[in-house]
Short mmCIF file of C-alpha atoms in Angstrom, two decimals:
data_model
loop_
_atom_site.label_atom_id
_atom_site.label_comp_id
_atom_site.label_asym_id
_atom_site.label_seq_id
_atom_site.Cartn_x
_atom_site.Cartn_y
_atom_site.Cartn_z
CA MET A 134 0.00 0.00 0.00
CA ASN A 135 2.80 2.42 0.83
CA ARG A 136 5.23 1.63 -1.96
CA GLN A 137 6.22 4.47 -4.24
CA SER A 138 5.00 3.85 -7.77
CA THR A 139 7.64 2.57 -10.16
CA ASP A 140 6.04 4.73 -12.83
CA LYS A 141 8.10 7.91 -13.00
CA ALA A 142 5.19 10.08 -14.15
CA PRO A 143 3.27 11.71 -11.28
CA LYS A 144 -0.49 11.36 -11.20
CA LEU A 145 -2.84 14.32 -11.39
CA TYR A 146 -4.62 14.83 -8.06
CA LEU A 147 -7.50 17.25 -8.53
CA LEU A 148 -9.07 19.17 -5.66
CA THR A 149 -12.52 20.66 -5.99
CA ASN A 150 -13.24 24.33 -5.42
CA ASP A 151 -16.34 26.10 -4.12
CA ASP A 152 -18.19 26.53 -7.41
CA GLU A 153 -21.96 26.17 -7.29
CA ILE A 154 -22.67 22.45 -7.49
CA SER A 155 -24.05 22.31 -11.05
CA THR A 156 -21.04 24.26 -12.34
CA LEU A 157 -18.68 22.06 -10.36
CA LEU A 158 -20.22 18.85 -11.68
CA ASP A 159 -19.97 20.16 -15.25
CA LYS A 160 -16.29 20.97 -14.78
CA LEU A 161 -15.54 17.65 -13.12
CA GLU A 162 -17.25 15.63 -15.83
CA ARG A 163 -15.24 17.41 -18.51
CA ALA A 164 -12.05 16.82 -16.52
CA PHE A 165 -12.79 13.15 -15.85
CA ASP A 166 -13.67 12.53 -19.49
CA THR A 167 -10.06 13.30 -20.51
CA GLY A 168 -8.72 10.42 -18.42
CA ALA A 169 -6.11 12.73 -16.89
CA VAL A 170 -7.40 12.75 -13.31
CA SER A 171 -6.27 9.89 -11.04
CA LEU A 172 -7.53 11.07 -7.65
CA LEU A 173 -10.16 13.60 -6.54
CA GLN A 174 -10.37 15.41 -3.23
CA ILE A 175 -13.75 16.85 -2.26
CA ARG A 176 -12.79 20.09 -0.57
CA ARG A 177 -15.81 22.35 -0.17
CA LYS A 178 -14.91 24.82 2.57
CA SER A 179 -17.61 27.37 1.75
CA THR A 180 -20.28 24.69 1.40
CA LEU A 181 -19.62 23.54 4.95
CA LYS A 182 -20.06 27.11 6.21
CA LEU A 183 -23.04 28.17 4.12
CA TYR A 184 -25.26 25.11 3.91
CA ASP A 185 -26.96 22.66 6.22
CA LEU A 186 -25.68 19.13 6.71
CA ALA A 187 -28.26 17.63 4.36
CA THR A 188 -26.99 19.82 1.51
CA VAL A 189 -23.39 18.92 2.29
CA TYR A 190 -24.24 15.21 2.05
CA LYS A 191 -26.37 15.65 -1.07
CA GLU A 192 -23.60 17.50 -2.90
CA ALA A 193 -20.98 14.97 -1.77
CA GLU A 194 -23.19 12.15 -3.02
CA MET A 195 -23.44 13.71 -6.48
CA ILE A 196 -19.68 14.22 -6.72
CA VAL A 197 -18.86 10.70 -5.46
CA SER A 198 -21.36 9.21 -7.90
CA LEU A 199 -19.84 11.08 -10.84
CA ALA A 200 -16.30 10.04 -9.87
CA SER A 201 -17.48 6.44 -9.52
CA ASP A 202 -18.82 6.53 -13.09
CA TYR A 203 -15.26 7.24 -14.22
CA ASN A 204 -13.62 4.86 -11.74
CA ILE A 205 -11.80 7.71 -10.01
CA SER A 206 -10.94 7.34 -6.33
CA VAL A 207 -12.22 10.03 -3.98
CA VAL A 208 -10.93 11.39 -0.70
CA MET A 209 -12.88 13.68 1.59
CA ASN A 210 -11.10 16.66 3.05
CA ASP A 211 -10.91 16.43 6.86
CA ASP A 212 -14.30 14.73 7.33
CA LEU A 213 -14.10 11.18 8.64
CA GLU A 214 -17.87 10.88 9.05
CA LEU A 215 -18.47 11.85 5.43
CA ALA A 216 -15.76 9.46 4.23
CA SER A 217 -17.18 6.63 6.31
CA HIS A 218 -20.73 7.29 5.06
CA PHE A 219 -19.75 7.18 1.38
CA GLY A 220 -16.96 4.61 1.66
CA THR A 221 -14.35 7.00 0.29
CA GLY A 222 -10.83 7.86 1.27
CA LEU A 223 -9.82 10.77 3.47
CA HIS A 224 -7.26 13.55 3.63
CA LEU A 225 -6.33 14.79 7.09
CA GLY A 226 -4.60 17.99 8.10
CA GLN A 227 -2.36 17.96 11.14
CA ARG A 228 -5.22 19.09 13.40
CA ASP A 229 -7.96 16.98 11.86
CA GLY A 230 -7.69 13.60 13.51
CA SER A 231 -5.60 10.47 13.58
CA VAL A 232 -4.54 8.57 10.49
CA ARG A 233 -4.41 5.40 12.56
CA VAL A 234 -8.00 5.80 13.74
CA ALA A 235 -9.18 6.69 10.23
CA ARG A 236 -7.47 3.58 8.86
CA GLU A 237 -9.19 1.40 11.47
CA ILE A 238 -12.59 2.85 10.54
CA LEU A 239 -12.22 3.11 6.76
CA GLY A 240 -10.24 -0.07 6.15
CA ASP A 241 -7.09 -0.92 4.26
CA ASP A 242 -8.36 -0.39 0.72
CA VAL A 243 -9.05 3.36 0.71
CA VAL A 244 -6.64 6.24 0.17
CA ILE A 245 -5.76 8.17 3.32
CA GLY A 246 -3.49 11.18 3.01
CA ARG A 247 -1.84 13.36 5.61
CA THR A 248 -0.67 16.96 5.41
CA CYS A 249 3.01 17.02 6.37
CA HIS A 250 3.89 20.63 5.44
CA ALA A 251 7.69 20.73 5.09
CA ASP A 252 8.46 18.45 8.02
CA ILE A 253 10.21 15.12 7.46
CA ALA A 254 9.28 14.02 10.99
CA LEU A 255 5.59 14.43 10.13
CA PHE A 256 6.14 12.52 6.90
CA LYS A 257 7.71 9.62 8.81
CA GLU A 258 4.84 9.69 11.32
CA ALA A 259 2.29 9.54 8.49
CA LYS A 260 3.96 6.40 7.21
CA ARG A 261 4.00 4.79 10.66
CA GLU A 262 0.29 5.51 11.14
CA GLY A 263 -0.70 3.92 7.84
CA ALA A 264 -1.13 6.84 5.46
CA THR A 265 -1.28 6.12 1.73
CA TYR A 266 0.62 9.31 0.95
CA GLY A 267 2.14 12.31 2.66
CA ALA A 268 1.43 15.77 1.23
CA MET A 269 4.14 18.41 1.31
CA GLY A 270 3.98 22.06 0.33
CA THR A 271 3.72 24.83 -0.43
CA ALA A 272 5.64 24.17 -3.65
CA PHE A 273 5.17 27.70 -5.05
CA ALA A 274 3.66 30.91 -3.77
CA SER A 275 0.04 31.17 -4.84
CA ILE A 276 -2.77 33.70 -4.93
CA THR A 277 -4.74 31.78 -2.29
CA LYS A 278 -1.75 31.37 0.06
CA PRO A 279 0.78 34.11 -0.79
CA ARG A 280 2.42 33.97 2.65
CA ALA A 281 2.69 30.20 2.95
CA ASN A 282 6.13 28.84 3.70
CA LEU A 283 7.71 27.18 0.67
CA VAL A 284 8.94 23.63 1.15
CA PRO A 285 12.68 23.32 0.46
CA ARG A 286 13.45 21.06 -2.46
CA ALA A 287 15.99 19.22 -0.30
CA VAL A 288 13.13 18.23 2.03
CA LEU A 289 11.10 16.89 -0.89
CA LYS A 290 14.07 14.82 -2.00
CA LYS A 291 14.43 13.35 1.50
CA ALA A 292 10.73 12.49 1.53
CA ILE A 293 11.01 10.73 -1.83
CA ALA A 294 13.70 8.49 -0.33
CA PHE A 295 11.18 7.06 2.16
CA ASP A 296 8.85 4.19 1.35
CA LEU A 297 5.77 6.43 1.34
CA PRO A 298 4.33 8.05 -1.79
CA LEU A 299 4.76 11.82 -1.91
CA CYS A 300 2.10 14.33 -2.92
CA VAL A 301 3.36 17.83 -3.73
CA ILE A 302 0.85 20.66 -3.37
CA GLY A 303 0.58 24.41 -3.39
CA GLY A 304 0.69 26.90 -6.25
CA ILE A 305 1.59 24.31 -8.89
CA ALA A 306 0.60 25.29 -12.43
CA LEU A 307 1.38 24.31 -16.01
CA GLU A 308 3.76 27.26 -16.15
CA ASN A 309 5.93 26.14 -13.23
CA VAL A 310 5.62 22.35 -12.93
CA HIS A 311 8.68 21.93 -15.18
CA GLN A 312 10.66 23.92 -12.61
CA LEU A 313 9.56 21.50 -9.89
CA ARG A 314 10.58 18.58 -12.08
CA ASP A 315 14.00 20.13 -12.72
CA ASP A 316 14.49 20.97 -9.03
CA LEU A 317 13.80 17.35 -8.12
CA GLN A 318 15.93 16.08 -11.01
CA GLY A 319 13.06 13.95 -12.25
CA MET A 320 12.81 11.97 -9.00
CA PRO A 321 9.50 10.05 -8.68
CA VAL A 322 6.56 11.89 -7.16
CA GLN A 323 3.26 10.03 -6.74
CA TYR A 324 0.80 12.93 -6.95
CA ILE A 325 0.81 16.53 -8.12
CA ALA A 326 -2.14 18.26 -6.45
CA VAL A 327 -3.88 21.00 -8.40
CA THR A 328 -6.90 23.19 -7.76
CA ALA A 329 -6.81 26.71 -9.18
CA ASP A 330 -4.83 25.98 -12.33
CA ILE A 331 -7.69 23.79 -13.52
CA MET A 332 -10.81 24.55 -11.50
CA SER A 333 -10.63 28.35 -11.63
CA HIS A 334 -11.11 28.30 -15.39
CA SER A 335 -14.35 28.12 -17.37
CA ALA A 336 -15.92 24.74 -18.00
CA GLU A 337 -15.25 25.08 -21.71
CA THR A 338 -11.47 25.17 -21.15
CA ILE A 339 -11.22 22.44 -18.51
CA ALA A 340 -10.67 19.53 -20.91
CA ASP A 341 -7.83 21.29 -22.72
CA LYS A 342 -6.25 22.16 -19.37
CA CYS A 343 -6.40 18.56 -18.22
CA ARG A 344 -4.92 17.24 -21.44
CA ALA A 345 -2.10 19.74 -21.16
CA TRP A 346 -1.48 18.58 -17.60
CA GLN A 347 -1.45 14.96 -18.69
CA GLU A 348 1.16 15.72 -21.33
CA LYS A 349 3.32 17.62 -18.85
CA LEU A 350 3.23 14.83 -16.29
CA ASN A 351 3.83 12.12 -18.88
CA ASN A 352 7.05 13.97 -19.75
CA TRP A 353 8.20 14.13 -16.13
#
């Protein structure tokens, strides 16, 4: 479960945004139809604040159902109850619960990720607790997190040396992913996590964006 993929090309890990649900589903379907997306994280921060629990579950059900149609694995952001209800995976921040407990509840077959920031000790702990991957970032400064601390490339290289797949996140776009590749000297990364560089665009451009991402990652 925790072995780094022998395939050198990273996989595209798409995170949802807070688009209105019909717009979001349209974008996701166009993205999924390209075959470029390997993993989806349902991250709906505004939905959790603005809507009642029934709406949260209804929207999650629609997204999970769509992903299932395309055989794409799903992880819930920070919500063990939602993950348990829908039988999905889970991504946990450092303050959002135990990976070990989540693994006991969700089972061995689902994806469970852990935010590790730029800390090798947290990455090692994620492996010990049974995480499927450890997420490190921020890779590049971004509009959403302009003051986030950038993860040193040396730390990413150390993480890659461990027997736990690495997810790199934060400010990664088509225009800079080649720089990340060059910084890491083509070392294997399991997931490249992307939100804004795909989801902030109009539905009509999503497919082209995803295909461009697939080509970039295939040439890692």
